mmCIF file of C-alpha atoms and ligand atoms in Angstrom:
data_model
loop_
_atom_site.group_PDB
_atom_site.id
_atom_site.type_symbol
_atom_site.label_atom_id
_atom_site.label_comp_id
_atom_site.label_asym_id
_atom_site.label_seq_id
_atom_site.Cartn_x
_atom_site.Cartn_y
_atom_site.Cartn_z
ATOM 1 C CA UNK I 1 87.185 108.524 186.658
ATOM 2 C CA UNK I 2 89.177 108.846 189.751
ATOM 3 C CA UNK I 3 89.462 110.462 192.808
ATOM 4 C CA UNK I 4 91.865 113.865 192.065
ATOM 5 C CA UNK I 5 94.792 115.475 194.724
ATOM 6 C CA UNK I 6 95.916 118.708 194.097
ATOM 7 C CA UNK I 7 98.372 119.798 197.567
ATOM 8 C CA UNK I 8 99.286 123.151 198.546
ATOM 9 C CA UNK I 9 101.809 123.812 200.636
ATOM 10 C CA UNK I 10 100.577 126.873 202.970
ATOM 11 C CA UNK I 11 101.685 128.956 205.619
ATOM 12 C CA UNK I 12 105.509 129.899 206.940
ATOM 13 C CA UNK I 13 104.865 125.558 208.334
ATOM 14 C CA UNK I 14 104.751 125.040 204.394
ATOM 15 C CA UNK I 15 101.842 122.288 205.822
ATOM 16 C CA UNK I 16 100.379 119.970 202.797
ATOM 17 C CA UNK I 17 96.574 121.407 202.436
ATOM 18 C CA UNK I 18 94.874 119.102 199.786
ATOM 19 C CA UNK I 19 92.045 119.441 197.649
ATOM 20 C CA UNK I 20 90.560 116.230 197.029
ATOM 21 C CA UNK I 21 87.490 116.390 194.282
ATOM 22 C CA UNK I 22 85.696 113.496 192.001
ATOM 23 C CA UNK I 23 86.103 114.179 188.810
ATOM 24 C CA UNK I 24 82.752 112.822 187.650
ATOM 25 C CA UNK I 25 81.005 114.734 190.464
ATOM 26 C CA UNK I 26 82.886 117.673 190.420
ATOM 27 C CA UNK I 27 82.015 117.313 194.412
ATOM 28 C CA UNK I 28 85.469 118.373 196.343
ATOM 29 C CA UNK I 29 87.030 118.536 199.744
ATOM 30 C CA UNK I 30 89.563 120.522 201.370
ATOM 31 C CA UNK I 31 91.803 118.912 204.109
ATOM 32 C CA UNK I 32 93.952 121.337 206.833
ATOM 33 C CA UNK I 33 93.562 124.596 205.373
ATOM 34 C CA UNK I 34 96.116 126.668 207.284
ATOM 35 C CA UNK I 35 96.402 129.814 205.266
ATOM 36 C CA UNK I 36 97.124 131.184 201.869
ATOM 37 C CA UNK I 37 93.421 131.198 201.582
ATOM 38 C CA UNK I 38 93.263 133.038 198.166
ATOM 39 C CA UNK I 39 96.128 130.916 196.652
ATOM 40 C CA UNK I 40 93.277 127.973 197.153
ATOM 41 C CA UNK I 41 90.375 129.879 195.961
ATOM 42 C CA UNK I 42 91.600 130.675 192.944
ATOM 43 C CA UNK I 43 92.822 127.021 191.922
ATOM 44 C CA UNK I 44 89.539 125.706 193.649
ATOM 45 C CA UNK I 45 87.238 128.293 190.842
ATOM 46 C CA UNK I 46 89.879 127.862 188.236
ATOM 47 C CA UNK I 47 88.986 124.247 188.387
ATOM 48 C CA UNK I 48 85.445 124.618 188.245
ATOM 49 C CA UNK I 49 84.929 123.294 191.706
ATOM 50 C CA UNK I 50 82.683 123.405 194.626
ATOM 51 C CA UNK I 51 84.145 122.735 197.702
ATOM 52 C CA UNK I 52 81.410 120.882 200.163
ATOM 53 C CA UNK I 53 83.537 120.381 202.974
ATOM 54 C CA UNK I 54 86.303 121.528 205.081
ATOM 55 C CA UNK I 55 88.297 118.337 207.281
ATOM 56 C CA UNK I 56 90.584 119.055 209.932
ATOM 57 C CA UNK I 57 93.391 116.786 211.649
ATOM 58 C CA UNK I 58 93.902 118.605 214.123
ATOM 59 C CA UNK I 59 93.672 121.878 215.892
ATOM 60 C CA UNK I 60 97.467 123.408 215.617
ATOM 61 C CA UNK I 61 97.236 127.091 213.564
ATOM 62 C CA UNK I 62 98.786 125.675 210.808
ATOM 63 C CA UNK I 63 96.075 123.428 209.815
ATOM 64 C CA UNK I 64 93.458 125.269 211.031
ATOM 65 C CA UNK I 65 93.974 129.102 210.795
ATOM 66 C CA UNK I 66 92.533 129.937 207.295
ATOM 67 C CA UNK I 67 88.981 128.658 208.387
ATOM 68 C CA UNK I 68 88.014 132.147 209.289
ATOM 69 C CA UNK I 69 89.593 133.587 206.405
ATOM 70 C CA UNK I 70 87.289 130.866 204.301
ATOM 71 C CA UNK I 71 84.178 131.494 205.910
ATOM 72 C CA UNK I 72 84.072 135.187 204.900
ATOM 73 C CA UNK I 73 83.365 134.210 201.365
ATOM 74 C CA UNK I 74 81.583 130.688 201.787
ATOM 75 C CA UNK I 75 80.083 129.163 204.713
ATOM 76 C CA UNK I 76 81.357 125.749 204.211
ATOM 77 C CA UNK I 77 80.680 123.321 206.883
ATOM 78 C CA UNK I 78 83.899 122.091 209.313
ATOM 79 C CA UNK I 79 84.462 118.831 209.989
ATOM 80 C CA UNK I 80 87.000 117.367 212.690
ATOM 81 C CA UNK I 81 89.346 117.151 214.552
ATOM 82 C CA UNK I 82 88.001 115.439 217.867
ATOM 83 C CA UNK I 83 86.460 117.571 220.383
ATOM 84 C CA UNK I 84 89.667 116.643 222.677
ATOM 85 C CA UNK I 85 91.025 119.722 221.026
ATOM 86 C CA UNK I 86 89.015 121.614 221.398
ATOM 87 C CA UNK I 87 91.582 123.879 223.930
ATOM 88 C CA UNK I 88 93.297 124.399 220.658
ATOM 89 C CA UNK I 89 90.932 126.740 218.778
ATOM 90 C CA UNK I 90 89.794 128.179 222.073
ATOM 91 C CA UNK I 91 93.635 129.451 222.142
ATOM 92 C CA UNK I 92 94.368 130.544 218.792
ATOM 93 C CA UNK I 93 94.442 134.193 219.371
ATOM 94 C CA UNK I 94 96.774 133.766 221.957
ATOM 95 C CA UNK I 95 98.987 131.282 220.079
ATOM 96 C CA UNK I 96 98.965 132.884 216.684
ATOM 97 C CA UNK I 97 100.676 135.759 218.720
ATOM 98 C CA UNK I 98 102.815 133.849 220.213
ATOM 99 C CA UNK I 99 104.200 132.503 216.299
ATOM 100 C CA UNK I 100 104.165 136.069 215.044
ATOM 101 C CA UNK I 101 101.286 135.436 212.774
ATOM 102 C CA UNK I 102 97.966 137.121 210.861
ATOM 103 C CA UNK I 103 95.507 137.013 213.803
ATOM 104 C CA UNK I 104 93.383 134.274 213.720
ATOM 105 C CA UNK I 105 89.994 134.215 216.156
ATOM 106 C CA UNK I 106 88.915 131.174 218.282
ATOM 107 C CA UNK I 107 86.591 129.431 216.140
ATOM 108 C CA UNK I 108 84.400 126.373 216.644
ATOM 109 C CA UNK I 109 84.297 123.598 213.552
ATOM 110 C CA UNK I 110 80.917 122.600 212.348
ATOM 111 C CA UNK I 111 81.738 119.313 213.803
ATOM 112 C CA UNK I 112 83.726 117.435 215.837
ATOM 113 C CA UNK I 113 84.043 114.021 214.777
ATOM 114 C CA UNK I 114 84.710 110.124 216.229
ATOM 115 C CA UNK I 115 86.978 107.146 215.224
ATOM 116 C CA UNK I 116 84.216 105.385 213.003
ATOM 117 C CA UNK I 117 82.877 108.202 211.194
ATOM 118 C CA UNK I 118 82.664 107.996 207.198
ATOM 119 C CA UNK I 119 82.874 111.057 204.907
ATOM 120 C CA UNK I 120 83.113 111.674 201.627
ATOM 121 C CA UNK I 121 84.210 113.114 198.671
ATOM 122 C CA UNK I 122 82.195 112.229 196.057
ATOM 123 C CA UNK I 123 82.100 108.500 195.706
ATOM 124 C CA UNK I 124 85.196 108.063 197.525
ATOM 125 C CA UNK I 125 84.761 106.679 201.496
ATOM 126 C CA UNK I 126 87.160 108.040 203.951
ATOM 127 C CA UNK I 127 86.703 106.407 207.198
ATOM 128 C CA UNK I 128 88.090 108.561 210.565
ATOM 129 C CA UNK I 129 90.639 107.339 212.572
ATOM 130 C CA UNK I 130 91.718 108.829 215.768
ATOM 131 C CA UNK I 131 95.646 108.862 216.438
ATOM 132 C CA UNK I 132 96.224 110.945 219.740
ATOM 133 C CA UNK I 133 99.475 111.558 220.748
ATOM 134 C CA UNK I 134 100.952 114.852 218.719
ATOM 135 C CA UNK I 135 97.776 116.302 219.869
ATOM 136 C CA UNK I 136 94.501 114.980 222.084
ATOM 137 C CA UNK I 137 92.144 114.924 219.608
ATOM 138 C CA UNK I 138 94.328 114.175 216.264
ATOM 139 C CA UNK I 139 92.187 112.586 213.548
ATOM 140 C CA UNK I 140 93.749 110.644 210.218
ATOM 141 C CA UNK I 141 91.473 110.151 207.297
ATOM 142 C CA UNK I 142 91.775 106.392 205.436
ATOM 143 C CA UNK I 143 89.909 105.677 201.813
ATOM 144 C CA UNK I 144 90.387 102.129 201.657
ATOM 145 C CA UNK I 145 89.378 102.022 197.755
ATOM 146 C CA UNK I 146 92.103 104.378 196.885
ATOM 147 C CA UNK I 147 94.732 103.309 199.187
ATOM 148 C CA UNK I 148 95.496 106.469 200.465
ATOM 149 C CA UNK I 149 95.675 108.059 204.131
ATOM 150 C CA UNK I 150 95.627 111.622 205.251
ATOM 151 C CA UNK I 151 98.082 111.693 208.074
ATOM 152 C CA UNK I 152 98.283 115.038 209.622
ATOM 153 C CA UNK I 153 101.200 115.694 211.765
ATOM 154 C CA UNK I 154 100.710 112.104 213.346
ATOM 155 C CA UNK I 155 103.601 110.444 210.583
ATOM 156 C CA UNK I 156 106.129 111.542 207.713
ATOM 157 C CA UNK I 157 108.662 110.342 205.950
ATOM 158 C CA UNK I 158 110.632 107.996 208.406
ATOM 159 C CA UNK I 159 109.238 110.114 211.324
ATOM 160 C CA UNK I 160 106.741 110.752 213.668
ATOM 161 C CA UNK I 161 104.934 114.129 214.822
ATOM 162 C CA UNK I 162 106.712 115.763 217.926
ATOM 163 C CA UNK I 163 104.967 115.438 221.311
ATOM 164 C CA UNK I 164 106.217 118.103 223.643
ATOM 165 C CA UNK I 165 103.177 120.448 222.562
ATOM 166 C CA UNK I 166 100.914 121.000 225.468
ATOM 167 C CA UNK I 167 98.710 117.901 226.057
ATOM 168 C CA UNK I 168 100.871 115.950 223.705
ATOM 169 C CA UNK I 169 101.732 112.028 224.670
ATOM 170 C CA UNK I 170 104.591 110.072 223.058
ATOM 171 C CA UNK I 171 103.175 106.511 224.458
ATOM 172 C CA UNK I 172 100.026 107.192 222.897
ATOM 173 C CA UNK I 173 101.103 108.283 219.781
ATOM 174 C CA UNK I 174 103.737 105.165 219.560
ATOM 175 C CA UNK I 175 101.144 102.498 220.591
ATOM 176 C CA UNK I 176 98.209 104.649 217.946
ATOM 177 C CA UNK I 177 100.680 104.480 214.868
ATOM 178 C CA UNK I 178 101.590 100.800 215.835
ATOM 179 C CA UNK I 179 97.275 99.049 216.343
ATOM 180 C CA UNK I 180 95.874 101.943 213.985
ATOM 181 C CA UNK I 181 98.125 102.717 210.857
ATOM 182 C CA UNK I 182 100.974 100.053 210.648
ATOM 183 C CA UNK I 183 97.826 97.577 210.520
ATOM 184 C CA UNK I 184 96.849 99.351 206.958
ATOM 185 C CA UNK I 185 97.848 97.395 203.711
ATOM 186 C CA UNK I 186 101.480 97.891 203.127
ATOM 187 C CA UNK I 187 101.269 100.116 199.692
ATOM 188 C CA UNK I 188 98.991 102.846 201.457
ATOM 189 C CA UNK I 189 100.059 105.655 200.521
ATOM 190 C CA UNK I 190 100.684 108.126 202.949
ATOM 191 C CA UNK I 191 100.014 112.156 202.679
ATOM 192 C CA UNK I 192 101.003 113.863 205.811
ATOM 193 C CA UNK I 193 100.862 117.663 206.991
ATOM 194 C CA UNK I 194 104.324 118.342 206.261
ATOM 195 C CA UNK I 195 107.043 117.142 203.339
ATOM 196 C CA UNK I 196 107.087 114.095 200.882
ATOM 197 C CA UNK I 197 104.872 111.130 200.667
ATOM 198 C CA UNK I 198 105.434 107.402 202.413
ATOM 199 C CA UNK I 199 103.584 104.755 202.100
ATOM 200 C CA UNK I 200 102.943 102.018 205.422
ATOM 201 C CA UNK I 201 104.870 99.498 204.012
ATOM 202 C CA UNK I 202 108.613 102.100 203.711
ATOM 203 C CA UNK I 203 107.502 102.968 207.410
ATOM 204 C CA UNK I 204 107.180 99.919 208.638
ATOM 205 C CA UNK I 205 110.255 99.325 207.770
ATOM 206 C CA UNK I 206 112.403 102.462 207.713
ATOM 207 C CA UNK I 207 110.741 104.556 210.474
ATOM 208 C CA UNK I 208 113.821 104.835 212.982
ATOM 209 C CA UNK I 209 110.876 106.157 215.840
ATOM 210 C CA UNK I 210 108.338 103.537 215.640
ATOM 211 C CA UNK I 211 109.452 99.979 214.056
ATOM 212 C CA UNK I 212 106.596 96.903 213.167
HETATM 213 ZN ZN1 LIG P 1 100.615 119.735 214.444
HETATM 214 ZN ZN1 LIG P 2 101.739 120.843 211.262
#
């Protein structure tokens, strides 16, 4: 019994999709699917899986611009980021241009969601968190039980997510990662959206951007 990670690293961004699933309930999750859409469906059928829910971070094309491509087979329900970026997937047409990328059409998730909200995967509890700073409405997703966070683009290994994006605040993002995430218990591990795993405790003390 356990809660199961299987990452895929999608899109020119090579960001870290997961697929989280129970493997007693067979229930599963997908977090920031940015692309590379049938490189996930197969693994998610090989599997055996049903996928009841998409989560999103936050709203930058790279975490969010398979969505569309998803919803032409299944009409899986959306969950996150915060409304507050909501500018973001109003823009995508516009900004997937801009990257040279597949079109991808504004879009509106299922639901936006709040610091306090739980979801889940199965049996597992992920409680929201909201870390603005790299962008307005940047969510992280925390499962106490299994020591584990979903960081998005807010931290990585010994660094932090860039802030010069429009509506993007390096204060906030400093004083979030500091009340929010450095608070966690030490061995948390940490996924974020883009190369290898940390955990709080290595950040705490080997993050050159934001120190304890
Ligand atoms: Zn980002
Ligand atoms: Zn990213």
């Amino acid at each position: 019994m356990a809660l199961n990670i299987q990452c895929f690293s999608v899109t020119p961004f090579r960001q870290n999709c997961l697929l989280l699933w129970d493997d007693e309930t067979r229930q599963a999750v997908l977090t920031d699917l940015g692309g590379d859409v049938d490189v996930v469906r197969a693994e998610v059928a090989k599997l055996g899986l049903s996928v009841g829910g998409i989560w999103l971070t936050h709203g930058h094309l790279d975490h969010v611009s398979g969505v569309p491509d998803w919803w032409q087979y299944e009409n899986t329900p959306v969950l996150g980021p915060h409304q507050d970026d909501e500018f973001l997937f109003q823009s995508l047409p516009e900004i997937t241009a801009q990257y040279g990328w597949q079109y991808t059409p504004s879009f509106v998730p299922t639901r936006y969601l709040n610091e306090g909200d739980i979801l889940n995967v199965g049996r597992y509890e992920f409680q929201v968190l909201h870390i603005s700073g790299h962008t307005p409405g940047h969510l992280v997703f925390y499962c106490a039980s299994e020591h584990l966070l979903i960081a998005g683009d807010v931290l990585f290994f010994e660094s932090i997510g860039r802030t010069d994006f429009p509506r993007g605040n390096h204060d906030d993002l400093l004083r979030n990662i500091r009340q929010k995430l450095y608070t966690l218990p030490e061995y948390t591990t940490v996924i974020s959206g883009h190369g290898r795993q940390t955990t709080i405790g290595h950040e705490k003390r080997y993050n050159p951007f934001v120190r304890a």
